[in-house]
Coordinates of C-alpha atoms and ligand atoms in Angstrom, one line a residue:
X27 CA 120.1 95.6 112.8
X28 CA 119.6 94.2 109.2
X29 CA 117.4 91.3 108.0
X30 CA 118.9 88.0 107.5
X31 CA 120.8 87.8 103.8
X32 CA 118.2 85.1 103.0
X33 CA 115.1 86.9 104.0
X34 CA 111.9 87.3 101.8
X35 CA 110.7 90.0 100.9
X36 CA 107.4 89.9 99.2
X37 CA 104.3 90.7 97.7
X38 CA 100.7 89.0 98.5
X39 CA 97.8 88.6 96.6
X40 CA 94.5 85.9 96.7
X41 CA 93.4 84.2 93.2
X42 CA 89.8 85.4 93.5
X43 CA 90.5 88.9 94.6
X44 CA 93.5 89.5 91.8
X45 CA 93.3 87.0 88.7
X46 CA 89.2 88.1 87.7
X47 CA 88.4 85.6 84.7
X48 CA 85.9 84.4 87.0
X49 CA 84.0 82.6 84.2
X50 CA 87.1 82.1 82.0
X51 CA 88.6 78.5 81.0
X52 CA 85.6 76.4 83.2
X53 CA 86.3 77.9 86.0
X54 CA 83.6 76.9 88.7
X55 CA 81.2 79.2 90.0
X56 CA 82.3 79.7 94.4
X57 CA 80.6 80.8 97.7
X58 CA 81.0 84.5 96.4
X59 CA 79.7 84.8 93.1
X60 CA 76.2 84.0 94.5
X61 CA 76.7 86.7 97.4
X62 CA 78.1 89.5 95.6
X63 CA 75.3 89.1 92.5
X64 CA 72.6 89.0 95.1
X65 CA 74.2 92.2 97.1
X66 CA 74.7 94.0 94.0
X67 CA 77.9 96.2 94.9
X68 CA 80.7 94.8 93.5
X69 CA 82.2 92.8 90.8
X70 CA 84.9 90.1 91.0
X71 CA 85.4 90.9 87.4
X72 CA 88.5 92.0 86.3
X73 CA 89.5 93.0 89.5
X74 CA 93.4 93.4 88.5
X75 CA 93.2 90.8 85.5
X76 CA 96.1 89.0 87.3
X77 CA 95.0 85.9 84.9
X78 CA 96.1 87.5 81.6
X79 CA 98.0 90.4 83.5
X80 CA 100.7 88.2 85.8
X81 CA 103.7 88.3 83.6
X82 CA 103.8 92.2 83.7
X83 CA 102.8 92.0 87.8
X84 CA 106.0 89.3 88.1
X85 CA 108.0 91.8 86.0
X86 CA 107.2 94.5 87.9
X87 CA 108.0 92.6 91.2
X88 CA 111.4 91.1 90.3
X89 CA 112.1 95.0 88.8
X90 CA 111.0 96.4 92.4
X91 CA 113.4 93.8 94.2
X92 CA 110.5 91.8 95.3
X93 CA 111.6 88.4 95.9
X94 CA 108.3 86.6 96.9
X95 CA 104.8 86.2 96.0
X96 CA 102.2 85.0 97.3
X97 CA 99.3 83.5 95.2
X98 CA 96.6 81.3 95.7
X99 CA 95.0 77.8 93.4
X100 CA 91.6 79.1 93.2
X101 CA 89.9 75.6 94.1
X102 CA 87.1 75.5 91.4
X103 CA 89.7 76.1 88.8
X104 CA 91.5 72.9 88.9
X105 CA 87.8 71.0 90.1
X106 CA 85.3 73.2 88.8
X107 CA 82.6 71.2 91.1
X108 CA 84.8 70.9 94.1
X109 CA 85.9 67.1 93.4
X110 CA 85.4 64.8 90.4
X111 CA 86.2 66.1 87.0
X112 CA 89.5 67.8 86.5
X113 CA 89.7 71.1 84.3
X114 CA 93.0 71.2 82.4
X115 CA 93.0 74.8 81.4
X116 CA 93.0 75.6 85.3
X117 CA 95.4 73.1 85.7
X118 CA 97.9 74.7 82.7
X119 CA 97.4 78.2 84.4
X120 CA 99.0 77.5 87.4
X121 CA 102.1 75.6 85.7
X122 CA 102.5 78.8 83.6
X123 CA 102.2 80.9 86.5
X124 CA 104.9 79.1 88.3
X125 CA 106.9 78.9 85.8
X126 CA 107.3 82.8 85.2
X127 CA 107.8 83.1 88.7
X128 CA 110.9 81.0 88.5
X129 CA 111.6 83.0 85.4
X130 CA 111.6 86.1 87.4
X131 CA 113.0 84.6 90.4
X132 CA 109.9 85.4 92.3
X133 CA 109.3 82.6 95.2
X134 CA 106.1 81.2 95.1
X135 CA 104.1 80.8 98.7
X136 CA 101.0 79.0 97.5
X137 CA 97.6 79.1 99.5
X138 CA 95.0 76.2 98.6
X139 CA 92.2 77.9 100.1
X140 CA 91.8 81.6 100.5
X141 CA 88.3 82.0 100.8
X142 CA 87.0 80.5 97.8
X143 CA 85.6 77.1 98.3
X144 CA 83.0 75.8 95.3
X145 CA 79.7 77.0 95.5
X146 CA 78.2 73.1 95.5
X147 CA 80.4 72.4 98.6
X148 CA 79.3 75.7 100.4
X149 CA 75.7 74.9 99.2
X150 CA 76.1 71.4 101.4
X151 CA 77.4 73.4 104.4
X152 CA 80.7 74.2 103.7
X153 CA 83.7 73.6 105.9
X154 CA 80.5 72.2 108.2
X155 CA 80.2 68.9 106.4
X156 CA 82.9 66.3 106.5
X157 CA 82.7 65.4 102.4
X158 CA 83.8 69.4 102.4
X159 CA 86.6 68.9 103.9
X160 CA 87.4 65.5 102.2
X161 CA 87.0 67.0 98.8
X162 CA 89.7 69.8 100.0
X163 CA 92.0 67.0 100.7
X164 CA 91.9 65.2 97.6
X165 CA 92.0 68.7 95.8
X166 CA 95.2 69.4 98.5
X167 CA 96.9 65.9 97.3
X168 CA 96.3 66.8 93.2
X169 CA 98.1 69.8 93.5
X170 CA 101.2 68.4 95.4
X171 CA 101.6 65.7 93.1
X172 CA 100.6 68.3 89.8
X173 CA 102.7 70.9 90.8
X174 CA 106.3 69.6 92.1
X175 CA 107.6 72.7 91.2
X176 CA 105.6 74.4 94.4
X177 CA 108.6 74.6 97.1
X178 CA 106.2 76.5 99.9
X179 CA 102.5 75.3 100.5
X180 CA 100.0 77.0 102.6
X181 CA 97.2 75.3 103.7
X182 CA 94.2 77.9 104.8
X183 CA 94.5 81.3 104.8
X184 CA 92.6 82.8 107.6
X185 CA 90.3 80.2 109.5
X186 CA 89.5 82.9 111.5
X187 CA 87.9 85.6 109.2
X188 CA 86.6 83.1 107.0
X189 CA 84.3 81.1 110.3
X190 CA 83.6 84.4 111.8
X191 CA 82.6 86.2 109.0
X192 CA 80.6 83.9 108.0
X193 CA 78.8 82.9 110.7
X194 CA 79.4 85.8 113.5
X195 CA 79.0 89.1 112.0
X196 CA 77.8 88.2 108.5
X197 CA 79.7 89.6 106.1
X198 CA 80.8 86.3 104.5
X199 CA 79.0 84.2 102.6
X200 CA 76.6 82.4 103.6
X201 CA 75.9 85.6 106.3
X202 CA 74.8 83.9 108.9
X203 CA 74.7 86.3 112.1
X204 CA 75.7 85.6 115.5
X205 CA 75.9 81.7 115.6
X206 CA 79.1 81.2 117.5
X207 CA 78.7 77.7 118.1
X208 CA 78.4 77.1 114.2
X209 CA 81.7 79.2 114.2
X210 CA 83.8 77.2 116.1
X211 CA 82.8 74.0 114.7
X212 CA 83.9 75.7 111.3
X213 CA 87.0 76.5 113.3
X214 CA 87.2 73.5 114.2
X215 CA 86.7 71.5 110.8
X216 CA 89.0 74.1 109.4
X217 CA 91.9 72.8 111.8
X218 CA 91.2 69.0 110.9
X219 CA 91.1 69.9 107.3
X220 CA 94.3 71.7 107.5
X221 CA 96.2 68.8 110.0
X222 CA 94.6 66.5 107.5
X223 CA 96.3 68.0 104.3
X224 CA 99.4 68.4 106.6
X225 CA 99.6 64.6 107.4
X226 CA 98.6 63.6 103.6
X227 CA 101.7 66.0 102.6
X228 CA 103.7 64.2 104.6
X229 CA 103.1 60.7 103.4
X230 CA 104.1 62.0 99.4
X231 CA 107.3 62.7 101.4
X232 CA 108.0 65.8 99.3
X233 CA 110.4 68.0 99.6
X234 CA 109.3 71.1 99.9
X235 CA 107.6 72.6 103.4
X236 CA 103.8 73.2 104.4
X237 CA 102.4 76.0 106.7
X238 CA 99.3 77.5 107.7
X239 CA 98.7 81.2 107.8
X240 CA 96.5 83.1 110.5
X241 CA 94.9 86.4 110.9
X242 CA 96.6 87.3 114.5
X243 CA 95.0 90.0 115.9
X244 CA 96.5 90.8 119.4
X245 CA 93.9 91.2 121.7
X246 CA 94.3 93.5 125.0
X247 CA 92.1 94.5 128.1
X248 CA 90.7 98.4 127.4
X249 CA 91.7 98.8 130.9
X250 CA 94.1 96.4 132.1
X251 CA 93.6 97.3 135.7
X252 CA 89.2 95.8 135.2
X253 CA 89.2 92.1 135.8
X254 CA 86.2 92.1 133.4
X255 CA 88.1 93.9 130.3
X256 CA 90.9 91.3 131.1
X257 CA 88.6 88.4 130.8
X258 CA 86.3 89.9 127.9
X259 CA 90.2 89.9 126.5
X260 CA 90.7 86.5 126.9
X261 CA 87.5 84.9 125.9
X262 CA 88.2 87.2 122.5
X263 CA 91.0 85.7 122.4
X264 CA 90.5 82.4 122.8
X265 CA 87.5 82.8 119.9
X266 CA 90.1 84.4 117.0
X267 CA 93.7 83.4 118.0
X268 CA 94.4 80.5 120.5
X269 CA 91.4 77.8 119.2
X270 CA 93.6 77.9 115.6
X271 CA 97.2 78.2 117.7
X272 CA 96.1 75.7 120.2
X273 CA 94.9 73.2 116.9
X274 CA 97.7 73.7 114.5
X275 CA 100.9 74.7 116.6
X276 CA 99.8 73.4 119.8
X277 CA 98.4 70.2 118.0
X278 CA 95.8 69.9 120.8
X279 CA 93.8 72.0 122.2
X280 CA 94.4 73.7 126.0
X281 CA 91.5 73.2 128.6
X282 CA 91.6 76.8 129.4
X283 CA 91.2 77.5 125.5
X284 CA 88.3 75.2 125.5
X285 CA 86.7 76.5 128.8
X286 CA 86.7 80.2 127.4
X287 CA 84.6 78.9 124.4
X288 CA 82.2 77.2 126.2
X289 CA 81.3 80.2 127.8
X290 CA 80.7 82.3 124.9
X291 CA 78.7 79.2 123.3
X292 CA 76.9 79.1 126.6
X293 CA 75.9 82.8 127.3
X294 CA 74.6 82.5 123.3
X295 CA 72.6 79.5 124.1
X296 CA 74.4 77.2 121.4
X297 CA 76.3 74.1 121.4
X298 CA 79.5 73.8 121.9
X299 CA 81.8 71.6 119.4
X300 CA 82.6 68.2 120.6
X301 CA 86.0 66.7 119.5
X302 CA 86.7 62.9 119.5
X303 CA 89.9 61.4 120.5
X304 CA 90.4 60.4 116.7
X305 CA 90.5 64.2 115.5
X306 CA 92.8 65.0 118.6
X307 CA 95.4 62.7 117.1
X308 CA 95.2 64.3 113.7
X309 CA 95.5 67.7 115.2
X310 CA 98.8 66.2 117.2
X311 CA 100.5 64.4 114.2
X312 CA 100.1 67.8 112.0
X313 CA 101.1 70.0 114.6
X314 CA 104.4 67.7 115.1
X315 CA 105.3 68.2 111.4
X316 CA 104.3 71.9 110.3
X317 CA 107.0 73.4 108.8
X318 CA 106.1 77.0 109.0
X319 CA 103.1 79.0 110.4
X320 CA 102.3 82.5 108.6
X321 CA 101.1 85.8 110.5
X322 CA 98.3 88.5 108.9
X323 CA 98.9 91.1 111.1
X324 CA 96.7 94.2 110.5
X325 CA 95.8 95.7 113.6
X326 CA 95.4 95.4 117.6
X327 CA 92.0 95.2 119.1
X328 CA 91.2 96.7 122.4
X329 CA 88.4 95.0 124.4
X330 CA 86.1 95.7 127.3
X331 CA 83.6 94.1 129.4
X332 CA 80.2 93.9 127.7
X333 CA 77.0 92.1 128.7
X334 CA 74.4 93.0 126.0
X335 CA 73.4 91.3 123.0
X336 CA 75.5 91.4 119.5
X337 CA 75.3 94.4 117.9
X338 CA 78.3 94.9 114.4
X339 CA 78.2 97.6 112.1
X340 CA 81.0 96.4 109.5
X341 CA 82.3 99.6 107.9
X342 CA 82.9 98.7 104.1
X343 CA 82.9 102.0 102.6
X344 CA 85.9 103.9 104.7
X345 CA 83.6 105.5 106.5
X346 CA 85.8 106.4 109.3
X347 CA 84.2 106.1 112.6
X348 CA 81.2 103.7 111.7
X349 CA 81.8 100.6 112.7
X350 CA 80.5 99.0 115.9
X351 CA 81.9 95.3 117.1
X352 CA 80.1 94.3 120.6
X353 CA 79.4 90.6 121.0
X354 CA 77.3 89.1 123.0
X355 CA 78.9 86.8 125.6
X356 CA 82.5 88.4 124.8
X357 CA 83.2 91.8 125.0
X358 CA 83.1 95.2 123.3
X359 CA 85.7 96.8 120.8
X360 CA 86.5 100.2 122.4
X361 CA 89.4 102.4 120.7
X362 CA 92.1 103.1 123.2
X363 CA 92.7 107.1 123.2
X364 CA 95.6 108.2 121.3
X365 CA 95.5 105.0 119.1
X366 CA 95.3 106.1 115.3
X367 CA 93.0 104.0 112.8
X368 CA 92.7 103.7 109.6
X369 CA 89.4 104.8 107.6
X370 CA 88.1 101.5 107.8
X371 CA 88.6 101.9 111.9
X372 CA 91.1 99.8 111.9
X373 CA 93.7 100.6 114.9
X374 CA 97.3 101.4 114.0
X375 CA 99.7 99.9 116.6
X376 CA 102.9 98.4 115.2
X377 CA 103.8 97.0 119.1
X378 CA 101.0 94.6 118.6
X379 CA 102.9 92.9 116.0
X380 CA 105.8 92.5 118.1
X381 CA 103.5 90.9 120.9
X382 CA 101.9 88.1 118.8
X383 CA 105.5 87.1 117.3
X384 CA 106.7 86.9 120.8
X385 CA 103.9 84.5 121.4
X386 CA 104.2 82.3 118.9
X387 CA 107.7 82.2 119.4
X388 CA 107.8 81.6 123.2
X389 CA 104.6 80.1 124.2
X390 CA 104.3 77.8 120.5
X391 CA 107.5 77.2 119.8
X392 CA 106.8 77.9 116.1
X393 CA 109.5 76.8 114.0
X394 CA 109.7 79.5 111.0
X395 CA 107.1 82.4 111.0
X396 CA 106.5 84.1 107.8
X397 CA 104.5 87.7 108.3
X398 CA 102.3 86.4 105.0
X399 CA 100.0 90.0 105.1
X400 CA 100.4 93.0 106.8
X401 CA 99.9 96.5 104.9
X402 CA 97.3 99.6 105.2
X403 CA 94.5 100.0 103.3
X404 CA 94.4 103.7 101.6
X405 CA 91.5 105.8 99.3
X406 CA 94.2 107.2 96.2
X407 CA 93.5 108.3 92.8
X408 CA 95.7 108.9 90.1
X409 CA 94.6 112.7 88.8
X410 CA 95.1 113.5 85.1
X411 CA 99.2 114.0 83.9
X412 CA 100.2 111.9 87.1
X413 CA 101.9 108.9 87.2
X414 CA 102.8 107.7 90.7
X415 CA 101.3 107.8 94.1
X416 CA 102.8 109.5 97.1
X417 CA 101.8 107.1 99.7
X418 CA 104.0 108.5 102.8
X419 CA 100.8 107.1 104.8
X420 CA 101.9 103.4 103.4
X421 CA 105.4 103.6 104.0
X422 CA 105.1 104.6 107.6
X423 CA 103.1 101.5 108.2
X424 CA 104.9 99.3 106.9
X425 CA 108.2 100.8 107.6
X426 CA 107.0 100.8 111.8
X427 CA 105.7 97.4 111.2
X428 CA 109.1 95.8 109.8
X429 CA 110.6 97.7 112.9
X430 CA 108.7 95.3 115.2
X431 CA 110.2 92.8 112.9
X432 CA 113.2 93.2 113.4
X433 CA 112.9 93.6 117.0
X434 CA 111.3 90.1 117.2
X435 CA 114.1 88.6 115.5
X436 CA 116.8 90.1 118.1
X437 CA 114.7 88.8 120.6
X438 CA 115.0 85.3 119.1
X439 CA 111.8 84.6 117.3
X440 CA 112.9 82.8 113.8
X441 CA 111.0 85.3 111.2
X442 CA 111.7 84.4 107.2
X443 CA 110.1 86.9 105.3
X444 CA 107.6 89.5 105.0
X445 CA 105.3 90.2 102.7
X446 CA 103.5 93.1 101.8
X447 CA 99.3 93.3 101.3
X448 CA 99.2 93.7 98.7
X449 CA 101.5 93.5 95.9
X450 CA 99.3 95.4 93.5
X451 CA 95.3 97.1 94.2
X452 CA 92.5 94.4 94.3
X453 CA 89.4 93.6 94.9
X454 CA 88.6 93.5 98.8
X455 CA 86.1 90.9 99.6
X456 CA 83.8 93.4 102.0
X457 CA 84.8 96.4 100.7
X458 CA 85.3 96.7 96.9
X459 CA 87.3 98.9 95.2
X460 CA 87.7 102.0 96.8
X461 CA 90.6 100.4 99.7
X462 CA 93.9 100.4 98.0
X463 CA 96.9 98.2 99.2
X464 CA 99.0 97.6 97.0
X465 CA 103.0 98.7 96.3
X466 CA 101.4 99.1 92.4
X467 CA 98.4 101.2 91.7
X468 CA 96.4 99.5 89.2
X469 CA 93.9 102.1 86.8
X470 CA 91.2 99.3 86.6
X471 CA 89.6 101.2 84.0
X472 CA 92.7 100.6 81.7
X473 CA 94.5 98.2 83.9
X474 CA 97.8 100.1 83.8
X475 CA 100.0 99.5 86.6
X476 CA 101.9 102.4 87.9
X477 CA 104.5 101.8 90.8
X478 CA 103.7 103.8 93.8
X479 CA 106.3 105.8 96.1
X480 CA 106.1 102.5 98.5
X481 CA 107.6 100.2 95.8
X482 CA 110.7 102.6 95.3
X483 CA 111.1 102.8 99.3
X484 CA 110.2 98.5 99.6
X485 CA 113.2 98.0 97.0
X486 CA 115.6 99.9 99.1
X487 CA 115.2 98.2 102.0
X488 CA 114.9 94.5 99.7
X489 CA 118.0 95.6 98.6
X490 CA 119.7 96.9 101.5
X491 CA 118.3 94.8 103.8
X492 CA 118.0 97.7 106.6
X493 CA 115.5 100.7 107.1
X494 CA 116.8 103.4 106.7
Ligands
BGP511 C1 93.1 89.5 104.9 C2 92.8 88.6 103.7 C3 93.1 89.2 102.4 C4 92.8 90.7 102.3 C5 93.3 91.5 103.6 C6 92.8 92.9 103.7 O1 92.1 89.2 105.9 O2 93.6 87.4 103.8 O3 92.5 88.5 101.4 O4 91.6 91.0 101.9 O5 92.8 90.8 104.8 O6 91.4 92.9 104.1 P1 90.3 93.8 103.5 O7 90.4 93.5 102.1 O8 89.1 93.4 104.2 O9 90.7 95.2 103.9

């Protein structure tokens, strides 16, 4: 079994955690450089110096047989306030950047929100108020006409994280804790914004194609046999995966979906979003068009009945073993036995890639899935004398992951490309420095890039279009 001739395969990466130059050219200040000065640990600055670094990263890439990249518009580059004045330094960055990606035939996916919206719209609530998400659409609308060159547009990357993070477990900006009902009206907002952008794309009647790309974690009963594990499962569920399946596949939203959520806004005490027949109709046009719909796939999460009150312990340092995830109203994270994790306790299981493509394949009918992320997160060093990583760790992951790939493709689900998190090490929003993705190991004291054992291994299979 090979991948199609035409497949992608890529490299991913997220304007604020690769380009740095976060006060470079007028950019504008965004949700996280309030949060990170206030916490004190990290730095978005240089991160990778992507910004003055990417025509050595695109070299690299098209040198390692990478076909694909993909990047995000930070926001507050092209409208350092969020709407209103235009910045045309931000504006030339982007051309340039696309244009050495043609250059080194490197495909383009580009995300207009990963993350990173402008600090004055977060300030007003965010994704929470309605201008927010009207100043994301006139931002979405500048960029398609600016940048015709874009063939593949992304809308959001990761509703999910980004509305539970920063509203559930509070490891987002603003960090907010446990307020589920403000989490699914960001979910919600998020979807409209997205269908919104979707519909406006439509009307320039470009040429190119528009997607949205989801964090799919597959969610499973701890013990399939205990009614209450299955249903802790489902109302999980129904919180990360189906509310955004249901909204931009679906194009409406299922009454079990809804009834699910009302629980978990109910046993929290908090109101549950109310949608108007208006915003079901944008949902449905969007959903009718979307050209593509991208999977993050890092991990499986196993989940058992649980009746206490919210209790997460976000492990940002690798400290394997630390982390607790019980929410109140849902259900409890519980590591099946035998399941490796990584040392950020994240679960290894390949399998549960294979089960979410089947589902979007089967129960949404997705046209074209892209697997935009997937990759393992790894503490590596470069000692003195040496130039390259051994990461046998990495390529097992990802080698086990494109085998569930593969196996969803024989089994009929239409998957384009993959790409790899992440093309090169970067900054990781929660956790800094010290968790290493990429396929190039970046010294950021000096910023050298050094290809690791994983780029050699990704070009053979780019180029062979097997695993071997
Ligand atoms: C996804 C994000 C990426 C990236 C990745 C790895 O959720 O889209 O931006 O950060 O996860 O996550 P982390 O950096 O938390 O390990």
């Amino acid at each position: 079994m090979r991948f199609p001739d035409d497949f992608v395969f890529g490299g991913a990466t997220a304007a604020y955690q690769c380009e740095g130059a976060s006060k470079e050219d007028g950019k504008g200040r965004i949700l996280w450089d309030g949060f990170l000065e206030r916490e004190g640990r990290f730095s978005p600055d240089p991160a990778c110096d992507f910004y003055h670094r990417y025509p050595e990263d695109l070299r690299l890439a098209q040198e390692y047989g990478i076909n694909g990249i993909r990047v995000s518009i930070a926001w507050s580059r092209i409208f350092p306030a969020g709407s209103g004045a235009v910045e045309p330094r931000g504006v030339r960055f982007y051309h340039d950047l696309f244009a050495e990606c043609r250059r080194r035939g490197v495909e383009p996916f580009v995300t207009l929100h990963h993350f990173d919206t402008p600090e004055d719209l977060q300030n007003d609530g965010g994704w929470l108020n309605p201008s927010n998400v009207d100043a994301f659409v006139e931002y979405a609308r500048f960029c398609f006409e600016e940048y015709p060159e874009v063939r593949y547009w992304i809308t959001i990357n990761e509703p999910t994280s980004m509305s539970e993070q920063q509203y559930v477990s509070g490891t987002f900006p603003p960090g907010e804790k446990n307020n589920f009902g403000k989490a699914i009206a960001a979910e919600h907002a998020m979807n409209l914004a997205h269908a919104r952008v979707v519909n406006a794309y439509e009307e320039l009647g470009l040429p190119g194609e528009i997607g949205v790309v989801h964090a799919l974690q597959t969610v499973y009963p701890y013990d399939p046999d205990k009614p209450g594990d299955v249903h802790a499962a489902a109302l999980l569920d129904a919180f990360e995966n189906r509310f955004y399946l249901d909204g931009t596949l679906a194009g409406e939203y299922s009454p079990e979906t809804l009834a699910l959520l009302g629980e978990i806004c109910e046993a929290n005490g908090q109101p549950m979003v109310e949608v108007s027949d208006d915003e079901r109709a944008v949902l449905a046009k969007a959903a009718s068009r979307l050209d593509f719909v991208g999977i993050n796939y890092y991990f499986s999460k196993f989940e058992r009945e649980y009746h206490g009150k919210s209790e997460v312990i976000h492990n940002g340092t690798g400290a394997k073993g630390s982390s607790v995830n019980r929410l109140q109203g849902i259900g409890e994270e519980r590591l099946r036995p035998g399941i490796e994790t990584t040392d950020w306790d994240w679960p290894i299981y390949p399998q549960g890639l294979y089960d979410q493509l089947m589902r979007l394949g089967t129960e949404y009918h997705a046209r074209k899935v892209y697997i935009t992320e997937n990759g393992i997160g790894l503490k590596e060093s470069l000692r003195p004398g040496e130039t390259t990583i051994d990461d046998q760790k990495r390529i097992g992951y990802i080698s086990e992951h494109l085998a569930e790939a593969l196996r969803a493709i024989e089994s009929g689900v239409d998957v384009r490309g993959y790409f790899a998190w992440s093309l090169m090490d970067m900054f990781s929003w929660t956790n800094g420095y010290n968790k290493r993705y990429g396929l190039f190991y970046v010294d950021f004291d000096t910023q050298e890039r050094h290809p690791k054992a994983s780029a050699s291994w990704f070009r053979r299979v780019a180029q062979t279009k097997a695993l071997s």
